[in-house]
mmCIF file of C-alpha atoms and ligand atoms in Angstrom:
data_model
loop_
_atom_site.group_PDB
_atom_site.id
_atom_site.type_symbol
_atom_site.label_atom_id
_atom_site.label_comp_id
_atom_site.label_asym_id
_atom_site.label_seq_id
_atom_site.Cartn_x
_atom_site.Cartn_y
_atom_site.Cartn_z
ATOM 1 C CA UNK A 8 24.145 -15.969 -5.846
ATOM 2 C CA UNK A 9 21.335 -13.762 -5.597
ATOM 3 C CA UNK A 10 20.558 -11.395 -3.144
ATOM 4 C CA UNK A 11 17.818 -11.264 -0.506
ATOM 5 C CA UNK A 12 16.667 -9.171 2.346
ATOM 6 C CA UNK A 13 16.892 -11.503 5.612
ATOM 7 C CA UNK A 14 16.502 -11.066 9.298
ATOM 8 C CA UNK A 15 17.028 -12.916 12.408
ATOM 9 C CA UNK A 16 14.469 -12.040 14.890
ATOM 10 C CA UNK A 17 12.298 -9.722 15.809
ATOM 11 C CA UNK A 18 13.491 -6.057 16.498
ATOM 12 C CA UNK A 19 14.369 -2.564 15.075
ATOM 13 C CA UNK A 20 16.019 -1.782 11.740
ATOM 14 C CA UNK A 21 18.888 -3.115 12.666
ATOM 15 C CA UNK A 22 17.739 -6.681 12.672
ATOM 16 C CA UNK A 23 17.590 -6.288 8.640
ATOM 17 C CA UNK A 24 20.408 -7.379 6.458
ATOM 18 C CA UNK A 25 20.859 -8.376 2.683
ATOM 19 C CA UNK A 26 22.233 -12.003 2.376
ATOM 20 C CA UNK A 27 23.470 -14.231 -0.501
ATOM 21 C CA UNK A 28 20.915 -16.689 -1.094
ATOM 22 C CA UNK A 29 19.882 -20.191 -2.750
ATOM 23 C CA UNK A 30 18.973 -19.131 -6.569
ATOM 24 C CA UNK A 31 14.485 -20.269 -6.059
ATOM 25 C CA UNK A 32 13.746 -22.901 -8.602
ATOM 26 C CA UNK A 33 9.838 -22.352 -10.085
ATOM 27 C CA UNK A 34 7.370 -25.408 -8.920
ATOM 28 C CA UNK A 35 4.227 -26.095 -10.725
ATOM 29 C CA UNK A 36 2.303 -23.121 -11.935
ATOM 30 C CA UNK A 37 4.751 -20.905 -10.493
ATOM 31 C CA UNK A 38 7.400 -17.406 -12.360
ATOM 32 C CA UNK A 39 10.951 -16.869 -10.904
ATOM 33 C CA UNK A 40 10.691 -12.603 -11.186
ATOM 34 C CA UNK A 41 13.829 -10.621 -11.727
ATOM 35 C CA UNK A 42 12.786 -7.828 -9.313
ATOM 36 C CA UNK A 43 13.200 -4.177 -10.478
ATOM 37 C CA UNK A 44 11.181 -3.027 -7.664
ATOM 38 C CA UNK A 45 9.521 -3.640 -4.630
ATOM 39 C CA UNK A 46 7.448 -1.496 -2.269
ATOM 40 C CA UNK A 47 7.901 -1.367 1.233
ATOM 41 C CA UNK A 48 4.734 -1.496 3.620
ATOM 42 C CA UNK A 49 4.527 -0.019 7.402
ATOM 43 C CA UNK A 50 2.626 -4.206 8.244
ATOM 44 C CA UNK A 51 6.433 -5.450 7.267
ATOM 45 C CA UNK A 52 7.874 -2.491 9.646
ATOM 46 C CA UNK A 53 5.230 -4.385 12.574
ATOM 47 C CA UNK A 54 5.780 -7.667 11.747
ATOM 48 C CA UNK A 55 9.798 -7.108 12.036
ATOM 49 C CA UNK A 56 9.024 -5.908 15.364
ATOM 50 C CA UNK A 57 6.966 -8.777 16.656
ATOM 51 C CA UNK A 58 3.754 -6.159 17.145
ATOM 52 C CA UNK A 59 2.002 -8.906 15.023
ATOM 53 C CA UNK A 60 3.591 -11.979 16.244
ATOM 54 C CA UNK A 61 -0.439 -13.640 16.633
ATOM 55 C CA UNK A 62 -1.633 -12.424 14.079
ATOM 56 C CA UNK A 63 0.696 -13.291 11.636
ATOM 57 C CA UNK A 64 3.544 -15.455 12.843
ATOM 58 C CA UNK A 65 7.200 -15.459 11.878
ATOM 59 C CA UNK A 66 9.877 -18.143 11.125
ATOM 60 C CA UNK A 67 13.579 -17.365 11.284
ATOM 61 C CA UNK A 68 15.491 -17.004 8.935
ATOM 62 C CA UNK A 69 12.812 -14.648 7.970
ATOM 63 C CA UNK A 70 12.526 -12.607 4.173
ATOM 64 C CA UNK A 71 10.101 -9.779 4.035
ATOM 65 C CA UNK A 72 8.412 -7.959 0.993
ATOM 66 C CA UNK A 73 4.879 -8.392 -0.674
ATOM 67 C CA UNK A 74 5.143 -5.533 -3.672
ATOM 68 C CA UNK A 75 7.072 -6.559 -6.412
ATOM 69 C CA UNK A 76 7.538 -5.444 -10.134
ATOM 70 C CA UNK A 77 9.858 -7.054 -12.706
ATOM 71 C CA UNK A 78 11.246 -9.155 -15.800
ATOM 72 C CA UNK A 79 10.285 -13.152 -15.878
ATOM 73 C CA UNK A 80 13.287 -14.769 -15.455
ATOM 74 C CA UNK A 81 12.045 -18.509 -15.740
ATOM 75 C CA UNK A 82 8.631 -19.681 -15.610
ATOM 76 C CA UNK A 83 7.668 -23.394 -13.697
ATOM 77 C CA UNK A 84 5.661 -26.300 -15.595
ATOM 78 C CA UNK A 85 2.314 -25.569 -16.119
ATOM 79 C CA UNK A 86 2.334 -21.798 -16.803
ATOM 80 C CA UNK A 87 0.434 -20.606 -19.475
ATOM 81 C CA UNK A 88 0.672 -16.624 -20.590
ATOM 82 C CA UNK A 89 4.203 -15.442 -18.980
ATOM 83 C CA UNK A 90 7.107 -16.083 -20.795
ATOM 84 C CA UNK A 91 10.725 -15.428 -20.167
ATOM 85 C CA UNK A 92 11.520 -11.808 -20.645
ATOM 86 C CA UNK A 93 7.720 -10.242 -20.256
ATOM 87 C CA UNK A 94 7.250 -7.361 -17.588
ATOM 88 C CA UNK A 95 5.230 -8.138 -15.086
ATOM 89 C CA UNK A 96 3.725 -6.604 -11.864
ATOM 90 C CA UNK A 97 2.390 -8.884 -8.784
ATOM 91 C CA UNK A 98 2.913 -9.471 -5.213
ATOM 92 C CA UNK A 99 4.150 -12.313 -3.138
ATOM 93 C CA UNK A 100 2.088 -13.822 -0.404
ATOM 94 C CA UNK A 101 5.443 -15.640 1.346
ATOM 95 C CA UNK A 102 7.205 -12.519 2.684
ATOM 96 C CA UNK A 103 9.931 -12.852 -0.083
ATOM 97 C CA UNK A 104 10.015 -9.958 -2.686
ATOM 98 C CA UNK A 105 12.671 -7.382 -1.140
ATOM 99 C CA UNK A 106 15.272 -9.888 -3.532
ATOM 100 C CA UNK A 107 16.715 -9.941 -6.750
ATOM 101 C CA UNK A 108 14.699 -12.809 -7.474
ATOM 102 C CA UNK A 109 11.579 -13.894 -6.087
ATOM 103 C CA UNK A 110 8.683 -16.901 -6.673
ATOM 104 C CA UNK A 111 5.318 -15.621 -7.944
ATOM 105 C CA UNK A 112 2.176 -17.528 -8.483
ATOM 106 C CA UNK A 113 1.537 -16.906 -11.816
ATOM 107 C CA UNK A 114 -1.992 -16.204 -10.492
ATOM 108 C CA UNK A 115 -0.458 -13.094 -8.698
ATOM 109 C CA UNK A 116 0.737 -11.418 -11.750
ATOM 110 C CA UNK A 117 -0.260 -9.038 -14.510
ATOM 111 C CA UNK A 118 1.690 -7.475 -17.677
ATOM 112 C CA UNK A 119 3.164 -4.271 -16.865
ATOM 113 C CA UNK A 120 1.897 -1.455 -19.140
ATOM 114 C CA UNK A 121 5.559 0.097 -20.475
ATOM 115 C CA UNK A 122 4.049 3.527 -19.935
ATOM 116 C CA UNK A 123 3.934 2.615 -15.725
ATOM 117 C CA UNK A 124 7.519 3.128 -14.532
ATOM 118 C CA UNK A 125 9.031 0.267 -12.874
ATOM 119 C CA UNK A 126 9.247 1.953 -9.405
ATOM 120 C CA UNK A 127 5.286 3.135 -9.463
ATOM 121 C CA UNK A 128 4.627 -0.329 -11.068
ATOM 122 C CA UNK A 129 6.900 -1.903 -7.703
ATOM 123 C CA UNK A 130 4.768 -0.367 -5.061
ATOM 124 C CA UNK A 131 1.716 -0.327 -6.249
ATOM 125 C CA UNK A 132 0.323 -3.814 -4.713
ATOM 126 C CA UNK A 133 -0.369 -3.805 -1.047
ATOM 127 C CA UNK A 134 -1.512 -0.044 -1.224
ATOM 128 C CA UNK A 135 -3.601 -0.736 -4.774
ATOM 129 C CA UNK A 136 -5.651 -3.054 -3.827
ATOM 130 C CA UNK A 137 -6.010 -1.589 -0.517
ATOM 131 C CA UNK A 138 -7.485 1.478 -1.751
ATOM 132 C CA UNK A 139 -9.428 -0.436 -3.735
ATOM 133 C CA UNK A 140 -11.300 -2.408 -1.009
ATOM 134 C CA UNK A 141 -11.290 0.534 1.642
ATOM 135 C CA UNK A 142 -13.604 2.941 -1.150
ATOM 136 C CA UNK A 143 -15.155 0.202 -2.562
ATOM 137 C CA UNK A 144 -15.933 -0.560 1.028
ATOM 138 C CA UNK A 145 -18.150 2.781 1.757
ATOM 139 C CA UNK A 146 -19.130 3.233 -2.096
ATOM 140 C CA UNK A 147 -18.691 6.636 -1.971
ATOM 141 C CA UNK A 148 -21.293 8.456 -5.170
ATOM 142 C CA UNK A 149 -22.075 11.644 -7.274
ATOM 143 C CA UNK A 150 -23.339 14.396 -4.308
ATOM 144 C CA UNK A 151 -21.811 12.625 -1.580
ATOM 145 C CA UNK A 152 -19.152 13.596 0.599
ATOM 146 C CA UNK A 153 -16.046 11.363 1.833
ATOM 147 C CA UNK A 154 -13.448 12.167 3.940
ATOM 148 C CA UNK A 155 -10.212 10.000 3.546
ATOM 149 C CA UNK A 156 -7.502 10.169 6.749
ATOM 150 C CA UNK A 157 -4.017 9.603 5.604
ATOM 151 C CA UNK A 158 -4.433 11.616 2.644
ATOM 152 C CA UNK A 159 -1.335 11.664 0.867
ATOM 153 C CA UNK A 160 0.259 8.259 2.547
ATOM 154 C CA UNK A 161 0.653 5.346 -0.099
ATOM 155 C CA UNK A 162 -3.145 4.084 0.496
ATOM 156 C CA UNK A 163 -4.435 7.199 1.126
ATOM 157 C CA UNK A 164 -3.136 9.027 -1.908
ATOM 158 C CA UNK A 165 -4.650 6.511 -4.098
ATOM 159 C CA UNK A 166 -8.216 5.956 -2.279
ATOM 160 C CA UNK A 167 -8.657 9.941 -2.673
ATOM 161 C CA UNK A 168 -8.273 9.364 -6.427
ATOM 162 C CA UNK A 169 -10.567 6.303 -6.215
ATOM 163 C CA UNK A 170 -13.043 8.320 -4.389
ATOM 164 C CA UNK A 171 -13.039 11.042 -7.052
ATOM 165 C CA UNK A 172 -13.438 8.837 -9.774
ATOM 166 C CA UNK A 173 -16.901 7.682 -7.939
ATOM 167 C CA UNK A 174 -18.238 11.010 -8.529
ATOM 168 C CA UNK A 175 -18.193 12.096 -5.172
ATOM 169 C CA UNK A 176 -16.860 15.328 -3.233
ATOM 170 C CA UNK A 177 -13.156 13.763 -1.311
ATOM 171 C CA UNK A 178 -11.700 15.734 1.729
ATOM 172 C CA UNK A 179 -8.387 14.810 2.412
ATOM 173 C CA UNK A 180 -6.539 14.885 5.959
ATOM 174 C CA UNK A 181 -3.273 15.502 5.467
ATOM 175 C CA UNK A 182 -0.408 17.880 6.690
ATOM 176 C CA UNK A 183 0.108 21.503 5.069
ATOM 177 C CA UNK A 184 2.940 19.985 2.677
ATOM 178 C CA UNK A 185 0.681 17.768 1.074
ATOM 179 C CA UNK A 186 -2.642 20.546 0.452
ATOM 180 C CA UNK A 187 -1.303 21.356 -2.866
ATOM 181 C CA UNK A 188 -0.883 17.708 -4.069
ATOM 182 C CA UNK A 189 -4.202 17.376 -2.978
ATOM 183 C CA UNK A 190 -5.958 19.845 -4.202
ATOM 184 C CA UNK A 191 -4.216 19.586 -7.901
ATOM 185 C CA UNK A 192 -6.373 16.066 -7.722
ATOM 186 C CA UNK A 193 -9.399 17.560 -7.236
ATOM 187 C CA UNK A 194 -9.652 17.205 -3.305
ATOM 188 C CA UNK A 195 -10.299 19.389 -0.689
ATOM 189 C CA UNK A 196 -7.435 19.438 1.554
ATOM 190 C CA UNK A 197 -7.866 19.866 4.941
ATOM 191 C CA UNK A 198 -5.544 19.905 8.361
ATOM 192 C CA UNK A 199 -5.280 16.970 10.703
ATOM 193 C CA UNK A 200 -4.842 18.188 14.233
ATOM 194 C CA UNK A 201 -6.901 20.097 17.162
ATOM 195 C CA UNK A 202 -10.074 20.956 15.799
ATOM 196 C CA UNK A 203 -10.290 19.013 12.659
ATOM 197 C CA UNK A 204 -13.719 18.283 13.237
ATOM 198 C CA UNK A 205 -15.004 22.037 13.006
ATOM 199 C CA UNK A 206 -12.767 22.318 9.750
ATOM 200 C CA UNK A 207 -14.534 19.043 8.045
ATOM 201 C CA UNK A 208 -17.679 20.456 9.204
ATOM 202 C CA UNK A 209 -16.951 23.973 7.519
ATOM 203 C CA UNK A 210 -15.514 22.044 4.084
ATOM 204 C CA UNK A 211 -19.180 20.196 4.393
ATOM 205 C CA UNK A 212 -21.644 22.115 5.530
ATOM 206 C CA UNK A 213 -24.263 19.425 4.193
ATOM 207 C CA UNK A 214 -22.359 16.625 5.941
ATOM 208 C CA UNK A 215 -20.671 13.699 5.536
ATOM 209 C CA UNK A 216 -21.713 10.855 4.610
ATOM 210 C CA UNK A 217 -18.817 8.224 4.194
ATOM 211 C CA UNK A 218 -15.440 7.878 5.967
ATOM 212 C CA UNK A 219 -11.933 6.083 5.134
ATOM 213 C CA UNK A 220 -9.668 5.745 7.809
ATOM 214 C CA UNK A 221 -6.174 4.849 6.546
ATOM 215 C CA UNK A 222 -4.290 6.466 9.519
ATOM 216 C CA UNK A 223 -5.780 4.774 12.899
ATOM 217 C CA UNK A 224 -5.619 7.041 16.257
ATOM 218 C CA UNK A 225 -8.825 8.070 16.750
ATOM 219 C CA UNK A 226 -10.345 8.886 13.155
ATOM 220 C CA UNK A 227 -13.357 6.501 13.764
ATOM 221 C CA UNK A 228 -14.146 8.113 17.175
ATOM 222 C CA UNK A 229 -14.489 11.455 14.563
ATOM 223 C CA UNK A 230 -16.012 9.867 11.738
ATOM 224 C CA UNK A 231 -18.877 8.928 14.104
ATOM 225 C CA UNK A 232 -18.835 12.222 15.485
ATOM 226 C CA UNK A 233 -19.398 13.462 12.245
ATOM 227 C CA UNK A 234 -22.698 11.678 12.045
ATOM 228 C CA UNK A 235 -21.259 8.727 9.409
ATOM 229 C CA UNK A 236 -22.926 5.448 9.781
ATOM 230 C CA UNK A 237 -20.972 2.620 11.202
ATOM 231 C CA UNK A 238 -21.630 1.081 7.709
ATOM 232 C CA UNK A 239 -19.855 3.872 6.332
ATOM 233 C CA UNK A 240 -17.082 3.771 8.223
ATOM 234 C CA UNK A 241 -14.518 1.513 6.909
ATOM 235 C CA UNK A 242 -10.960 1.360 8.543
ATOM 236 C CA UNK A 243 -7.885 -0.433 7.781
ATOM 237 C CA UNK A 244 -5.428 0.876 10.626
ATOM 238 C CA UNK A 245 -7.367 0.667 13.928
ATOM 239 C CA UNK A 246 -9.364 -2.726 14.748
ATOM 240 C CA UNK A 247 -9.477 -1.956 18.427
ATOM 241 C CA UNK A 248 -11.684 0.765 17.354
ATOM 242 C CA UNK A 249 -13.149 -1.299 14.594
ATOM 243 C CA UNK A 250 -14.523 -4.300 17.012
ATOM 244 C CA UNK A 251 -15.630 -1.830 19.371
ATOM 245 C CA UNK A 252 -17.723 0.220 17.415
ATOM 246 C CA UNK A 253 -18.709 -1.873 14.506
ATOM 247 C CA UNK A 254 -17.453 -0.265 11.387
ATOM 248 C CA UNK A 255 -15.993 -1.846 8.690
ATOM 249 C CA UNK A 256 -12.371 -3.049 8.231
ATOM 250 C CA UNK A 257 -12.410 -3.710 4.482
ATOM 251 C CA UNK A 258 -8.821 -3.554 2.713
ATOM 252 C CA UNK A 259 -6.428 -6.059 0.368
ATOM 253 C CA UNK A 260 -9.011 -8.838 0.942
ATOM 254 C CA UNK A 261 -12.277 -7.691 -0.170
ATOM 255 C CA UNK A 262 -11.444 -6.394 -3.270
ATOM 256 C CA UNK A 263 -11.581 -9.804 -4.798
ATOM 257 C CA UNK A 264 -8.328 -11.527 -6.625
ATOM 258 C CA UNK A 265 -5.330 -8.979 -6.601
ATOM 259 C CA UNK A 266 -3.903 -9.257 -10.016
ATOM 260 C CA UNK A 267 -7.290 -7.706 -11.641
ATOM 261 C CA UNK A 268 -7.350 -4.862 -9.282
ATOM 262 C CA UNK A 269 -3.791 -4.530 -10.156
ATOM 263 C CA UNK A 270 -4.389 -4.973 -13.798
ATOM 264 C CA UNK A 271 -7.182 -1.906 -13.232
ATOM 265 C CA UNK A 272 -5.056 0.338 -11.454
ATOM 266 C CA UNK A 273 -1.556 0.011 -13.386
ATOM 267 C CA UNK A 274 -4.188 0.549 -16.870
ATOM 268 C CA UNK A 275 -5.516 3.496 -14.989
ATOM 269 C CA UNK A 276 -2.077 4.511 -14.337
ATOM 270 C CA UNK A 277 -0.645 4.247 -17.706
ATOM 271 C CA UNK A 278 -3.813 6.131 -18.775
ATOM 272 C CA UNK A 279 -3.110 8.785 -16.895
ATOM 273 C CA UNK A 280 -6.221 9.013 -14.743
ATOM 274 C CA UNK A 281 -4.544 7.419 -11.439
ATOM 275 C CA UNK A 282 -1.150 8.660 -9.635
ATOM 276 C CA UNK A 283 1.150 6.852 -6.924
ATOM 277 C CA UNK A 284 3.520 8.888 -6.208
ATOM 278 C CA UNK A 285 7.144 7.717 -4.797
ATOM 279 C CA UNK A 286 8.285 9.857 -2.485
ATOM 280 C CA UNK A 287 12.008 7.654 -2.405
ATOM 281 C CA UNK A 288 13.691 4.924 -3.903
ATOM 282 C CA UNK A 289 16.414 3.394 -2.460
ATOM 283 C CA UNK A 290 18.621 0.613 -3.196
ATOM 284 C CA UNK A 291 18.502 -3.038 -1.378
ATOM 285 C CA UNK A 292 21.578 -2.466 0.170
ATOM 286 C CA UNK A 293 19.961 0.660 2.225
ATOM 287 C CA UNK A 294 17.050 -1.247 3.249
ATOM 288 C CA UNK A 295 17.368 0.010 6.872
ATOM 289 C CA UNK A 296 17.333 3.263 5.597
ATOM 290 C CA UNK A 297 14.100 3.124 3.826
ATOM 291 C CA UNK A 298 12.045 1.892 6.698
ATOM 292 C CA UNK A 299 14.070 4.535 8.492
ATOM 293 C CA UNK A 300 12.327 6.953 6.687
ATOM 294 C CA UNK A 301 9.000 4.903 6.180
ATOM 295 C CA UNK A 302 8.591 4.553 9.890
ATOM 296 C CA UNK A 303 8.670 8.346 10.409
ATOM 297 C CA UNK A 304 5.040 8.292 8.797
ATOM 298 C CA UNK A 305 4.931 11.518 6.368
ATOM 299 C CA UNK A 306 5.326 9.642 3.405
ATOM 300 C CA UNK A 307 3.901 11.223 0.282
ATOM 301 C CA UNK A 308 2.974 7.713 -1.722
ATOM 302 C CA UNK A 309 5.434 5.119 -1.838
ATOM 303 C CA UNK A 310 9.067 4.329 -0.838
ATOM 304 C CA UNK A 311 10.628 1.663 -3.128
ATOM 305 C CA UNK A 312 13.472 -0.472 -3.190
ATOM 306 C CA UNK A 313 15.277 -1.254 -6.240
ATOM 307 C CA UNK A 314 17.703 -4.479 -5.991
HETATM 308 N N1 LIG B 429 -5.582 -3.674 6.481
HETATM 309 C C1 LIG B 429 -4.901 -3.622 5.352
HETATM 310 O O1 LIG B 429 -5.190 -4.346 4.407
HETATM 311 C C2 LIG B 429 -3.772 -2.613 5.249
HETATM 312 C C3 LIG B 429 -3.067 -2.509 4.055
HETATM 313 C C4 LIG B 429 -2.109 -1.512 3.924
HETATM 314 C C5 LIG B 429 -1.841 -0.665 4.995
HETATM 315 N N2 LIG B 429 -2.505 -0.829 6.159
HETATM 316 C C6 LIG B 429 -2.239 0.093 7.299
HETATM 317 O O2 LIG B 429 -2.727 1.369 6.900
HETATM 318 C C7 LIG B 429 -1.915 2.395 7.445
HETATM 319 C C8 LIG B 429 -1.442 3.325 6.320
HETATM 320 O O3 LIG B 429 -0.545 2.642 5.440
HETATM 321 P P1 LIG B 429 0.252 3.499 4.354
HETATM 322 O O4 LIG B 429 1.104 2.564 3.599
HETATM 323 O O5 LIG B 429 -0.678 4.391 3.627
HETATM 324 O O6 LIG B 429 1.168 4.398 5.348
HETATM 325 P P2 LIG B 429 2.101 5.604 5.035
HETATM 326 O O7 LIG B 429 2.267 5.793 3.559
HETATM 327 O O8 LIG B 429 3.326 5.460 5.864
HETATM 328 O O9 LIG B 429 1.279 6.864 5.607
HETATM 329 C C9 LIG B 429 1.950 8.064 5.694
HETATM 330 C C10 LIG B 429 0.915 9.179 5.766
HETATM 331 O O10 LIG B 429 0.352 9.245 7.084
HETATM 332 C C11 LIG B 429 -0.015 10.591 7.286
HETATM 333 N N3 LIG B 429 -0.157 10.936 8.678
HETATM 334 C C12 LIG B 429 0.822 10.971 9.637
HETATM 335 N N4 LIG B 429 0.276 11.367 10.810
HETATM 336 C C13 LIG B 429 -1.074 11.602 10.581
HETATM 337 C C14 LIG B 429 -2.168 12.029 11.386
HETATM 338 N N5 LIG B 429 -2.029 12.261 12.696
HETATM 339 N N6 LIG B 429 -3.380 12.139 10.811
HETATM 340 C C15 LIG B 429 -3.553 11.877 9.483
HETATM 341 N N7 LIG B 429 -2.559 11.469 8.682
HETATM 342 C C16 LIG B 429 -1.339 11.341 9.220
HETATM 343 C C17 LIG B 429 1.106 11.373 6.657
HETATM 344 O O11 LIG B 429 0.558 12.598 6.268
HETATM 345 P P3 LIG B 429 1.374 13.970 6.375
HETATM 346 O O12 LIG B 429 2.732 13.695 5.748
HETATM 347 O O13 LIG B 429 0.513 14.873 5.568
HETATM 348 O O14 LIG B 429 1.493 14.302 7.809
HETATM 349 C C18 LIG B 429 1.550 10.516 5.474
HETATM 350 O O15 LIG B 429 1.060 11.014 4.227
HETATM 351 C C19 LIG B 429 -0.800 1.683 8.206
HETATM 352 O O16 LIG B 429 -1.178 1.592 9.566
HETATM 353 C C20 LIG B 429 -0.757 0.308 7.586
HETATM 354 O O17 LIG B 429 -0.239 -0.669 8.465
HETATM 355 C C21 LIG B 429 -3.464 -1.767 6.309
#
């Protein structure tokens, strides 16, 4: 029987387990994925806990996992243009892909490029089209300036990279370890911490004129001290501040159906012109140990499990 990351109830790592499962059958317009990878998302890490619980409610048994990449395994009646055998990357909207085999729309999928590796290919939804929406969001341009908080987390290090591509001047937030990441992308690193405002000032002395927030705790309260208009302003970890202040919250969901993005971004990826990096990979079986490590927040990229 296959297996399939499960928990119980709300709580800590501990709650997680990998069980034997029910081998899923594909419905109507519907791929059974053999997973080779899956990324793993802090939102799973606060759903587990409950955090969300009104947001987005849970059901017990519970699976978890939206990232997935892998091999078509079986595809349901109806499905035209995935065939046993193809690689394929795509995400699950039913908290199910940290499995050996999971259900996919066959909406939610696109052919993996063989030059994207399987685990870059495996974490590249929730963060991809994230990035996506956040820059898109602020529409950063040629002359402009954008700072990006978060710099070299899994959104972050792909929505400095976006931002680039627009043209525009990026400063990145990030931690000391990450500056030389950073700046071998073309962005102007700079340190998070007591007085990071003077230090974005002095990296843009003519100002700055968009802001992505990917890290929450008080980077709107300094993008508007910087002077960025609340249209400007788009964050995707702090909607206490977001509802307060009026800036924009634009991630996953504005960037319009998820399997183009990701179609866009694994091309740009196998093109060379876009990086994810994975910071760790671990197998299913250590699946408390991964959000071990993701919930210490200094990820560079992506931690991936591979079933
Ligand atoms: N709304 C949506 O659609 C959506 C989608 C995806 C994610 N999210 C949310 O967005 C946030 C980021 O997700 P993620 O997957 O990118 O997380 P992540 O990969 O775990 O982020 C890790 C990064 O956070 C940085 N960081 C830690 N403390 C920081 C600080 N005080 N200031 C600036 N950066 C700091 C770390 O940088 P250093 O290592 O350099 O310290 C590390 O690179 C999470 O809250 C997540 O829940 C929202």
């Amino acid at each position: 029987m296959p297996k399939a990351v499960r928990y119980d109830g709300f709580g800590g790592v501990d709650v997680l387990r990998v069980d034997e499962v029910e081998r899923p059958a594909p419905g109507s317009g519907q791929v059974l994925v053999r997973v080779k990878a899956a990324g793993i998302n802090p939102g799973e890490a606060l759903i587990r806990t409950g955090a969300l619980a009104e947001m987005f409610p849970s059901t017990f048994p519970s699976g978890q996992g939206s990232d997935l990449a892998g091999v078509v395994e079986e595809v349901g009646p109806g499905v035209a243009g995935h065939a046993p055998g193809d690689e394929v990357i795509g995400f699950s909207n039913n908290r199910a892909s940290h499995a050996e085999l999971v259900l996919v729309e066959a909406d939610d999928l696109t052919h993996k490029p063989a030059e994207v590796p399987w685990e870059v290919a495996g974490g590249l939804y929730v963060v991809g089209v994230t990035a996506w929406g956040a820059v898109h969001s602020v529409h950063p341009g040629e002359g402009e300036t954008v700072v990006v908080s978060g710099a070299a987390g899994g959104v972050g290090s792909l929505a400095v990279q976006l931002a680039r591509r627009t043209g525009a001047t990026v400063i990145g937030l990030a931690g000391e370890g990450n500056h030389a990441w950073l700046r071998s992308h073309g962005v102007i690193p700079v340190a998070y911490g007591d007085g990071v405002a003077d230090r974005i000032r002095a990296a843009a002395p003519d100002g700055v004129d968009a802001f992505v927030d990917t890290h929450g705790d008080g980077y709107v309260e300094l993008a508007l001290a910087l002077g960025v208009p609340v249209e400007r302003i788009d964050t995707i970890a702090d909607y206490a501040a977001a509802a307060k202040y009026g800036v924009r919250t634009d991630g996953g969901t504005a960037a319009g159906p998820g399997a183009e993005v990701l179609a866009e971004l694994a091309r740009l990826i196998a093109a060379g012109q876009l990086e994810l990096p994975v910071a760790n990979v671990y197998p299913l079986s250590e699946v408390r140990a991964a959000y071990t490590e993701l919930e210490r927040r200094h990820t560079r990229g992506k931690i991936v499990l591979r079933p």
